[in-house]
Short mmCIF file of C-alpha atoms and ligand atoms in Angstrom, two decimals:
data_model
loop_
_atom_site.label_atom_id
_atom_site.label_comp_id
_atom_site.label_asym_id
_atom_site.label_seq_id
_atom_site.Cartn_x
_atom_site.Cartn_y
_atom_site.Cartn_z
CA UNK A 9 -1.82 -21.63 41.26
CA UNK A 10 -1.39 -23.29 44.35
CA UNK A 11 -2.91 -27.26 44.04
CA UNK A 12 -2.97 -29.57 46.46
CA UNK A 13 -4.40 -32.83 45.56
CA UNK A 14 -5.99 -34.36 48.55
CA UNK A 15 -5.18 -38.55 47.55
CA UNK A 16 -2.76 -38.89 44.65
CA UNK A 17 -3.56 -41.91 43.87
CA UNK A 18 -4.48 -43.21 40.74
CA UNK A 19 -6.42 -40.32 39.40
CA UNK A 20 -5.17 -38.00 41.40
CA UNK A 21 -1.48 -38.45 40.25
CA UNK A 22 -2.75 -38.02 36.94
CA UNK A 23 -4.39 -34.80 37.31
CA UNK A 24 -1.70 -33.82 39.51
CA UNK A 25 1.08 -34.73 37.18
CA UNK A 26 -0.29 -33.07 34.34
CA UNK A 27 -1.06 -29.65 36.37
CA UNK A 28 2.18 -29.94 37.64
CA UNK A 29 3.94 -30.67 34.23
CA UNK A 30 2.27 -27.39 32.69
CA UNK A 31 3.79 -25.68 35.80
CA UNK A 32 1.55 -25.20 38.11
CA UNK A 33 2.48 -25.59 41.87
CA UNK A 34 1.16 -29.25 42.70
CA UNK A 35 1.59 -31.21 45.94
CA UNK A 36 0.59 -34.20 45.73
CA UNK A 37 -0.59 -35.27 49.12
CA UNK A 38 -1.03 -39.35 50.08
CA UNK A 39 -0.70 -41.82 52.60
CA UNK A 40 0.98 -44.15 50.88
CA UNK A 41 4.69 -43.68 51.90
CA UNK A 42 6.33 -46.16 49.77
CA UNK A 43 4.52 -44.14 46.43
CA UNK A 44 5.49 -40.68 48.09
CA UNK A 45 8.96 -41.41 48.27
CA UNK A 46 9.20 -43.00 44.94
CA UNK A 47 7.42 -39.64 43.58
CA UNK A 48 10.31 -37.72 45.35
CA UNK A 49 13.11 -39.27 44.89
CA UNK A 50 12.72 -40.15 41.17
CA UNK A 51 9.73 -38.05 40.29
CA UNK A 52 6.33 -39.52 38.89
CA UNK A 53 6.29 -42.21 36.31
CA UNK A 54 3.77 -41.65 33.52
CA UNK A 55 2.41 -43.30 30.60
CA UNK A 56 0.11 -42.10 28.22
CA UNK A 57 -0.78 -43.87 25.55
CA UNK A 58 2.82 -45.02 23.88
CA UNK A 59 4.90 -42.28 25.32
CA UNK A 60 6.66 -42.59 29.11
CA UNK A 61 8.20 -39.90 30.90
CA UNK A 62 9.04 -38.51 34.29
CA UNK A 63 7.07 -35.69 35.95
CA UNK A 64 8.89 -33.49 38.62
CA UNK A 65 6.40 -33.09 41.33
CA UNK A 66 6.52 -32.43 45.05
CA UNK A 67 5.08 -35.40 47.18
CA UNK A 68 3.88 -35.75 50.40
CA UNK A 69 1.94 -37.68 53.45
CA UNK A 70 0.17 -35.39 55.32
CA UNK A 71 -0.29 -31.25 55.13
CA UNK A 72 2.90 -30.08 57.06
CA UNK A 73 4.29 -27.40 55.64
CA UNK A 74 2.57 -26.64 52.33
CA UNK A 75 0.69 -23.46 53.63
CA UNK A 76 -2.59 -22.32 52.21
CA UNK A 77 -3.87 -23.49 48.74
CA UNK A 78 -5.22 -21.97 45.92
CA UNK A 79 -6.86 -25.35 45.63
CA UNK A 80 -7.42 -28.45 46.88
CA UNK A 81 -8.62 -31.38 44.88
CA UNK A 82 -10.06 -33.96 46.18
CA UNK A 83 -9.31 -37.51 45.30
CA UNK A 84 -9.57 -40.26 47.93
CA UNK A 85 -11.97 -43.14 47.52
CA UNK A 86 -15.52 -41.28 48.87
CA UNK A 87 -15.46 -42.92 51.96
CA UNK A 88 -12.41 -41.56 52.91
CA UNK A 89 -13.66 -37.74 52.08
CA UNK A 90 -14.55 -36.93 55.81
CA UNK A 91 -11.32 -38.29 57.17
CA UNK A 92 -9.12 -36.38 54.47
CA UNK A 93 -10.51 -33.19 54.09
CA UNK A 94 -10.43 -33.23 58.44
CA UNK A 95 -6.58 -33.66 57.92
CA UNK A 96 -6.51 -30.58 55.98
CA UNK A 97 -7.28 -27.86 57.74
CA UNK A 98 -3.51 -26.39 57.59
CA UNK A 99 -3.68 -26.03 53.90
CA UNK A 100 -7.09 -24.66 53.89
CA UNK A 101 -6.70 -20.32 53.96
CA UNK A 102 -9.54 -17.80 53.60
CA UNK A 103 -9.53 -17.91 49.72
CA UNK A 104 -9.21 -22.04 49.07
CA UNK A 105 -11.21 -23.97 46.66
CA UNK A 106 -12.36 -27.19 47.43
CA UNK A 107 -13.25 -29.17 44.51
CA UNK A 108 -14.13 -33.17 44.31
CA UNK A 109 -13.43 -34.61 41.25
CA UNK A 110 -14.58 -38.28 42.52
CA UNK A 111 -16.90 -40.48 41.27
CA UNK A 112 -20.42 -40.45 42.83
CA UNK A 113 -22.60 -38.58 45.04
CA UNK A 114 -22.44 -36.45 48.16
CA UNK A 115 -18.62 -35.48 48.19
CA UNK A 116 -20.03 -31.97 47.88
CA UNK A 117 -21.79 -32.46 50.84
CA UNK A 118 -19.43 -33.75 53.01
CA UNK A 119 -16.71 -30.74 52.06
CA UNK A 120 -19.50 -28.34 52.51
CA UNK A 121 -19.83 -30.14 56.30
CA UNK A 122 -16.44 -29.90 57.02
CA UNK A 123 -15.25 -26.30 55.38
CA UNK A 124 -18.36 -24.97 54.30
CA UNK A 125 -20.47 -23.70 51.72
CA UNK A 126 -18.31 -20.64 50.05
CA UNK A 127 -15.17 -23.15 49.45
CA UNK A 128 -16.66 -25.58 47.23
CA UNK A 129 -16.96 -25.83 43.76
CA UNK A 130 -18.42 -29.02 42.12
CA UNK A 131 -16.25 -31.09 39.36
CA UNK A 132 -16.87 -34.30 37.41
CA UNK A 133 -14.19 -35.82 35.25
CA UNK A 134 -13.81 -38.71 32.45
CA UNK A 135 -10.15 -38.51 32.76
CA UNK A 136 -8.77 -41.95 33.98
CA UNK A 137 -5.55 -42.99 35.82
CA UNK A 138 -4.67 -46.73 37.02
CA UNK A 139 -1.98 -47.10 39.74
CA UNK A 140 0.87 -49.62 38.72
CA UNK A 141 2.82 -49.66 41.34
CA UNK A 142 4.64 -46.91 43.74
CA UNK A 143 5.27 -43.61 42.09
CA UNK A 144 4.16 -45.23 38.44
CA UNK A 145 0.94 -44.39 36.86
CA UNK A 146 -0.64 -45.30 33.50
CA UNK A 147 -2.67 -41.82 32.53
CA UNK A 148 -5.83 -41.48 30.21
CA UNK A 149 -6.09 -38.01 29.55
CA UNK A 150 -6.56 -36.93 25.54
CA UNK A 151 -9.88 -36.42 24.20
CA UNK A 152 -11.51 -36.79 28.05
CA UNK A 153 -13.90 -33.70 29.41
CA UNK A 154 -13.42 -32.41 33.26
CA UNK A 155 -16.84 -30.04 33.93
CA UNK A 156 -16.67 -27.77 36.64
CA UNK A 157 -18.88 -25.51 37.85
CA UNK A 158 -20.15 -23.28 40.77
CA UNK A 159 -22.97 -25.54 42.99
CA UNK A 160 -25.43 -22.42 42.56
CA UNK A 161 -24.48 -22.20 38.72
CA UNK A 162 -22.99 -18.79 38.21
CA UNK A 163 -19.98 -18.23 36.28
CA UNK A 164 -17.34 -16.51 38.92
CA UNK A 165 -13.51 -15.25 38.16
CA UNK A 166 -12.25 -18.57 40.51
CA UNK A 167 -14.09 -20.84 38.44
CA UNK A 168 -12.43 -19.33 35.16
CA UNK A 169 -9.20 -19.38 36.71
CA UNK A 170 -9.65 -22.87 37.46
CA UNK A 171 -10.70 -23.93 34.12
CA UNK A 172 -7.94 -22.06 32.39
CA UNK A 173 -5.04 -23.49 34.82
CA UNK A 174 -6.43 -27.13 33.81
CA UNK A 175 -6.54 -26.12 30.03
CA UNK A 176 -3.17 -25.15 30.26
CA UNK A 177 -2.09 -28.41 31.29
CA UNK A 178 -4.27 -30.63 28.55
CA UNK A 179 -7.07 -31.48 30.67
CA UNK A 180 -9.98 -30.74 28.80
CA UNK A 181 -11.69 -28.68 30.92
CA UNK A 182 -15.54 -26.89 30.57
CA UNK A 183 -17.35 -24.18 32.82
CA UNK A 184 -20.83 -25.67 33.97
CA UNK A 185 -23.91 -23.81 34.89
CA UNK A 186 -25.55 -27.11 35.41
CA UNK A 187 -22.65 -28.94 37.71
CA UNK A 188 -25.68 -31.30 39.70
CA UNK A 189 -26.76 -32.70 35.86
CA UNK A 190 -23.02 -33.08 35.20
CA UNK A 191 -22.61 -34.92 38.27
CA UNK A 192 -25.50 -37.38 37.94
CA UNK A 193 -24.09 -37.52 33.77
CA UNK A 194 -21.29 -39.28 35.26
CA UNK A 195 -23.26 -41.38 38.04
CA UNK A 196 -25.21 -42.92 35.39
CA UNK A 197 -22.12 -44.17 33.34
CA UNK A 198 -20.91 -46.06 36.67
CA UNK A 199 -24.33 -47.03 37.48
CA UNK A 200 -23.90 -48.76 33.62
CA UNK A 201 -21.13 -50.78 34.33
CA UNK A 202 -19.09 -50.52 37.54
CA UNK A 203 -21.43 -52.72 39.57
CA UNK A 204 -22.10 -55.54 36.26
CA UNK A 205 -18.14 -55.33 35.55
CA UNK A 206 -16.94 -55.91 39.41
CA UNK A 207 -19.68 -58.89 40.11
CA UNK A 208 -19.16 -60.62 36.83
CA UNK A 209 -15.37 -59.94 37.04
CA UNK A 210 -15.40 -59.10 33.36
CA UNK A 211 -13.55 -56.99 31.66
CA UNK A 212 -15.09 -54.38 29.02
CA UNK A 213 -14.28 -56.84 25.96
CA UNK A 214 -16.84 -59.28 27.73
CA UNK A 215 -19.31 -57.31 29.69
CA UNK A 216 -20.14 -55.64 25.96
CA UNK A 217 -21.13 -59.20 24.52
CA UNK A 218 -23.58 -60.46 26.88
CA UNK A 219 -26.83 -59.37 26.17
CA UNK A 220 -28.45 -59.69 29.62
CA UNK A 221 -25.90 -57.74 31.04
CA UNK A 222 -26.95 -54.75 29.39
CA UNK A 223 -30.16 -55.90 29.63
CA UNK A 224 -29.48 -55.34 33.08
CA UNK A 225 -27.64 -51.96 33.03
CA UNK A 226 -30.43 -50.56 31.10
CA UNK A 227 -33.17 -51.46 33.90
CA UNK A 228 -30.23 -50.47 36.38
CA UNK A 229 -29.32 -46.91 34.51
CA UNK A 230 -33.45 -46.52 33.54
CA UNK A 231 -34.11 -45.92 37.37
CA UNK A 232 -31.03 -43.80 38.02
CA UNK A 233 -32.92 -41.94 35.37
CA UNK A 234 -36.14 -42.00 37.04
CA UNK A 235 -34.99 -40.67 40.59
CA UNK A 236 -32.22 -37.92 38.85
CA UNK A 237 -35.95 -36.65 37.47
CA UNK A 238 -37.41 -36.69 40.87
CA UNK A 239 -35.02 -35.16 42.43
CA UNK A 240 -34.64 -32.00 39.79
CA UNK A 241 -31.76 -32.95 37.96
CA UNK A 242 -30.87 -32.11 34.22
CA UNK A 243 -29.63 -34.35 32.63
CA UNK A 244 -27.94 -34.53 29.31
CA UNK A 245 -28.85 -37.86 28.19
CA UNK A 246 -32.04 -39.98 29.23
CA UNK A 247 -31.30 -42.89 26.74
CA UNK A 248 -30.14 -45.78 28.55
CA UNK A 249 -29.01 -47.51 25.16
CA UNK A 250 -26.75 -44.34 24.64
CA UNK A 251 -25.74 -44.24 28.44
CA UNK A 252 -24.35 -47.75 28.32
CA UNK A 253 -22.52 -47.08 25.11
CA UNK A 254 -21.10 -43.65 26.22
CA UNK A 255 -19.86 -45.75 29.30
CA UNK A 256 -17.21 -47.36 27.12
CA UNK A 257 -16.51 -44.64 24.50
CA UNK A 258 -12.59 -44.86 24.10
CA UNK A 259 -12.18 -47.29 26.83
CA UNK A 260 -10.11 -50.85 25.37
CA UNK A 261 -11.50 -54.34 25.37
CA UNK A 262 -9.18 -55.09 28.67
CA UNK A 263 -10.54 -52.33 30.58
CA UNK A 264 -11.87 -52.91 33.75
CA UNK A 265 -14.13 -50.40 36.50
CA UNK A 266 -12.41 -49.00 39.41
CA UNK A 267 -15.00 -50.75 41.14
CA UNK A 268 -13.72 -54.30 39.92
CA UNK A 269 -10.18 -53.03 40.70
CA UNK A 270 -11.12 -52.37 44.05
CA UNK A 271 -12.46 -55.68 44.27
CA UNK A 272 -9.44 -57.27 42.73
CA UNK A 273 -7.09 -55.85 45.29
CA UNK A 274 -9.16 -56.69 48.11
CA UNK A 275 -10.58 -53.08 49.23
CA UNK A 276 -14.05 -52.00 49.82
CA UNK A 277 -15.42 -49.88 47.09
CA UNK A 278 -17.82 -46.97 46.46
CA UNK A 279 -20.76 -48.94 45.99
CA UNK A 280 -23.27 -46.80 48.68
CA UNK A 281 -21.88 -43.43 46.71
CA UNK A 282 -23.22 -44.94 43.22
CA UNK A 283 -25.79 -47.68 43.03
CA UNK A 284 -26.23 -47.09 46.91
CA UNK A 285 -27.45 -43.50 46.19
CA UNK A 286 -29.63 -43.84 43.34
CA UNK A 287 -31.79 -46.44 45.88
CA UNK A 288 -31.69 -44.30 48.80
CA UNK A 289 -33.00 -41.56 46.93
CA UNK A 290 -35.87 -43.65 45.11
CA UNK A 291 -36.68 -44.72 48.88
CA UNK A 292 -36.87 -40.68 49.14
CA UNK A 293 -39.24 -40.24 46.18
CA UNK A 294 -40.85 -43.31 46.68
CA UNK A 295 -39.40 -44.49 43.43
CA UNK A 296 -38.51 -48.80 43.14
CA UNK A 297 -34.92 -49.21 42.43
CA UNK A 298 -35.24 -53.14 42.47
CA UNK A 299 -32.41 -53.64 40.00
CA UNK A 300 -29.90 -51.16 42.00
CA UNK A 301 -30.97 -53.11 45.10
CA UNK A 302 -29.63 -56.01 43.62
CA UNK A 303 -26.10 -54.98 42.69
CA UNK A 304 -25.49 -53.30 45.83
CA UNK A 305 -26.37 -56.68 47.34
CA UNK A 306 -24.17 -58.43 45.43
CA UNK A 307 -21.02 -55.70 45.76
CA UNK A 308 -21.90 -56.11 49.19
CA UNK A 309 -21.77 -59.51 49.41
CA UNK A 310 -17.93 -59.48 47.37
CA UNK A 311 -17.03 -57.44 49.97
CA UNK A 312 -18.43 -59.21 52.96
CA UNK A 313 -16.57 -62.34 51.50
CA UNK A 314 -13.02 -60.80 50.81
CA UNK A 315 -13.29 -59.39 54.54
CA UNK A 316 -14.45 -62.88 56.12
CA UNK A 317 -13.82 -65.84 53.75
CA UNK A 318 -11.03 -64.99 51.93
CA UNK A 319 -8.05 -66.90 52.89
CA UNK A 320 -5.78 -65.53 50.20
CA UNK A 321 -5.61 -62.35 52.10
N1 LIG B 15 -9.06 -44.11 38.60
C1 LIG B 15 -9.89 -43.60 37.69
O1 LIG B 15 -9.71 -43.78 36.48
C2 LIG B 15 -11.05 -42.77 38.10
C3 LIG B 15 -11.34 -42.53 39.42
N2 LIG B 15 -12.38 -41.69 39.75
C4 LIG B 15 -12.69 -41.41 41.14
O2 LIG B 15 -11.58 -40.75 41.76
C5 LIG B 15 -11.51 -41.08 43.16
C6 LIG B 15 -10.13 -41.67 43.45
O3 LIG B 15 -10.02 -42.87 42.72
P1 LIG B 15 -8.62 -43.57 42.41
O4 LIG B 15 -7.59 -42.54 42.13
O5 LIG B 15 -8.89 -44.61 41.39
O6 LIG B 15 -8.34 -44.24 43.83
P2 LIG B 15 -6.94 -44.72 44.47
O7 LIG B 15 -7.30 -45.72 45.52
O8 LIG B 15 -5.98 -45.11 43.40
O9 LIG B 15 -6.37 -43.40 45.15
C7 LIG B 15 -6.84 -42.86 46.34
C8 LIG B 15 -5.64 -42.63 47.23
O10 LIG B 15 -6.03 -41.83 48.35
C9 LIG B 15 -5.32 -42.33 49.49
N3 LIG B 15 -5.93 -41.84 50.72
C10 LIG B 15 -6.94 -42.36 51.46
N4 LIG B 15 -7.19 -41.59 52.53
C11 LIG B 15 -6.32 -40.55 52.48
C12 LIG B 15 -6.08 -39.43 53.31
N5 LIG B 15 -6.78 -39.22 54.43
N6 LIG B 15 -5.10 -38.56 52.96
C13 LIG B 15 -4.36 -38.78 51.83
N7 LIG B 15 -4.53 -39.84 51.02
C14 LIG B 15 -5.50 -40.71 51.33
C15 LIG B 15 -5.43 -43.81 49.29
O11 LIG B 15 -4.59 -44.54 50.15
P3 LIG B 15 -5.08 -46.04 50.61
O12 LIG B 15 -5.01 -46.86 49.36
O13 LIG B 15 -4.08 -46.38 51.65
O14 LIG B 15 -6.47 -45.90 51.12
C16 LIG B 15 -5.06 -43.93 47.81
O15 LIG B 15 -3.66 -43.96 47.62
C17 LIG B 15 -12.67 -42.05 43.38
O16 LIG B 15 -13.80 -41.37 43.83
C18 LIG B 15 -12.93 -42.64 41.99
O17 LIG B 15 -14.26 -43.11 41.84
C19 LIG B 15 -13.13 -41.06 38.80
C20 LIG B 15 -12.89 -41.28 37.47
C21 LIG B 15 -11.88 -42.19 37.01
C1 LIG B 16 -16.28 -44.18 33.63
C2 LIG B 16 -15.34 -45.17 34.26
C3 LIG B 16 -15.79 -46.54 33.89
C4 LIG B 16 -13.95 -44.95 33.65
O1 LIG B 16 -13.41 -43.69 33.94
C5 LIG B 16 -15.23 -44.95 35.73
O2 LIG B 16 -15.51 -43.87 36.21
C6 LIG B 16 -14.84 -46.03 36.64
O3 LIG B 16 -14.18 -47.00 36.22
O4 LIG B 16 -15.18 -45.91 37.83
#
């Protein structure tokens, strides 16, 4: 298969690297020139657990030249989804998947939008990836699920193809008929803890012993719970005690959200595409999200301050 990974970043060079590994045929497609490069010239650096090794993988910056794809996965932040998937149109042929495998909700939307309804598949993953530096990637991939599915639940030949092509490369992959419940699954684990970790700066080790922090996620993941039910979803867990333990299942004492390592490198973060969307849609069902309120607020208020106050910068 054909893969082009729309932002190879930290996730997406891990799901890249291991497609490309098991020998599929993976660009990996990002701005960042310096990481590119590095990806080219010496090939992609990964660790996994306590092995290291070098991945052979073609990089690039933009679309020229790669041609149609069997797929494309999607990996920027989600407020870059628009701008990428624009980019793309050279790599996008008659018979292209488009899949997101980001965190939060409306990707789907905005690919449909851009190359409509037929291309899309949905995808939810609790692989992880953090970005050391250029072309160097730390990879958690053993023992974590990717669902996909189709967005109107039927079980088609691409999906199947798609599954098996990430089998083959380790990524524990499963067919979905249910890919909206799978979706909001995930939502509710970064409802749990991405907000609480990047306010409170803590990492896992800490934001697990304070007891009105989870007090908090609770209320916060209890309401996610209440509009997901509103709005039609299935879920596959409606304890919020079991939510915000799930949330840190295999996850060490030093881990830390994306959304706190956005925060520590100065960026804006996904905030309106997780807490953001759970209150939007309780505005919708006339549901009170008071508690998701609040942590946007506050995210919002980190980032207003790293934008205006921060001098460090
Ligand atoms: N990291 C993780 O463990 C997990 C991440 N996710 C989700 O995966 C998605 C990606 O996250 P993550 O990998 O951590 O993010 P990163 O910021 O590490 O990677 C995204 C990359 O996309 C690049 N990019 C932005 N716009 C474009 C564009 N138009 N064309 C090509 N590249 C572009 C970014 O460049 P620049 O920095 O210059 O903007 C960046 O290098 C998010 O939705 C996240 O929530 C989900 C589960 C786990
Ligand atoms: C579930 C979790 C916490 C780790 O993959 C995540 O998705 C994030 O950090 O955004």
């Amino acid at each position: 298969m054909k893969i082009c990974v729309l932002g190879s970043g930290a996730l997406g060079s891990s799901i890249g690297g291991a497609l490309a590994e098991a020998g599929s045929e993976v660009y990996l497609i990002d701005q960042w020139v310096d990481h590119i490069n590095e990806i080219n010239k010496h090939g992609l650096k990964i660790k996994e657990g306590d092995t290291k090794r070098r991945v052979k993988v073609q990089g690039k910056t933009d679309c020229t030249g790669i041609g149609a794809a069997d797929l494309i996965i999607v990996l920027v932040k989600s407020f870059h989804t628009k701008e990428a998937i624009q980019k793309a149109s050279s790599i996008i042929g008659e018979k292209t998947i488009v899949m997101s495998l980001q965190n939060g909700l409306g990707n789907e939307e905005t690919l449909i939008k851009v190359v409509g309804k037929d291309r899309v598949i949905g995808g939810k993953t609790y692989v992880g990836g953090v970005l050391v530096g250029p072309g160097n990637i730390v990879s958690g991939i053993k023992g974590k699920y990717t669902y996909i599915g189709e967005l109107d639940g039927t079980i088609t030949e691409r999906i199947n193809q798609v599954a098996e092509e990430f089998n083959r490369a380790g990524l524990l992959t499963a067919i979905s008929d249910n890919i909206g419940g799978m979706i909001w699954d995930k939502l509710l684990i970064n409802v749990a803890t991405g907000a609480l970790c990047g306010i409170t700066k803590l990492p896992y080790g800490g934001l697990y012993k304070v007891p009105e922090i989870r007090d908090c996620a609770f209320d916060a993941i209890s309401e996610g719970i209440a509009v997901a039910k509103a709005n039609g979803v299935m879920l596959s867990v409606e304890n919020p005690e079991r939510i915000w333990l799930m949330a840190a299942v295999g996850l060490p004492d030093e881990f830390k959200t994306s959304m706190l390592q956005s925060l520590e490198k100065g960026s804006k973060t996904e905030i309106d595409y997780i807490n953001g969307a759970v209150v939007r849609l309780g505005e919708k069902w006339n549901i009170p999200t008071p508690v998701n309120k609040a942590l946007v607020a506050n995210v919002k208020g980190i980032e207003y301050w790293l934008e205006h106050y921060n001098t460090k910068a």
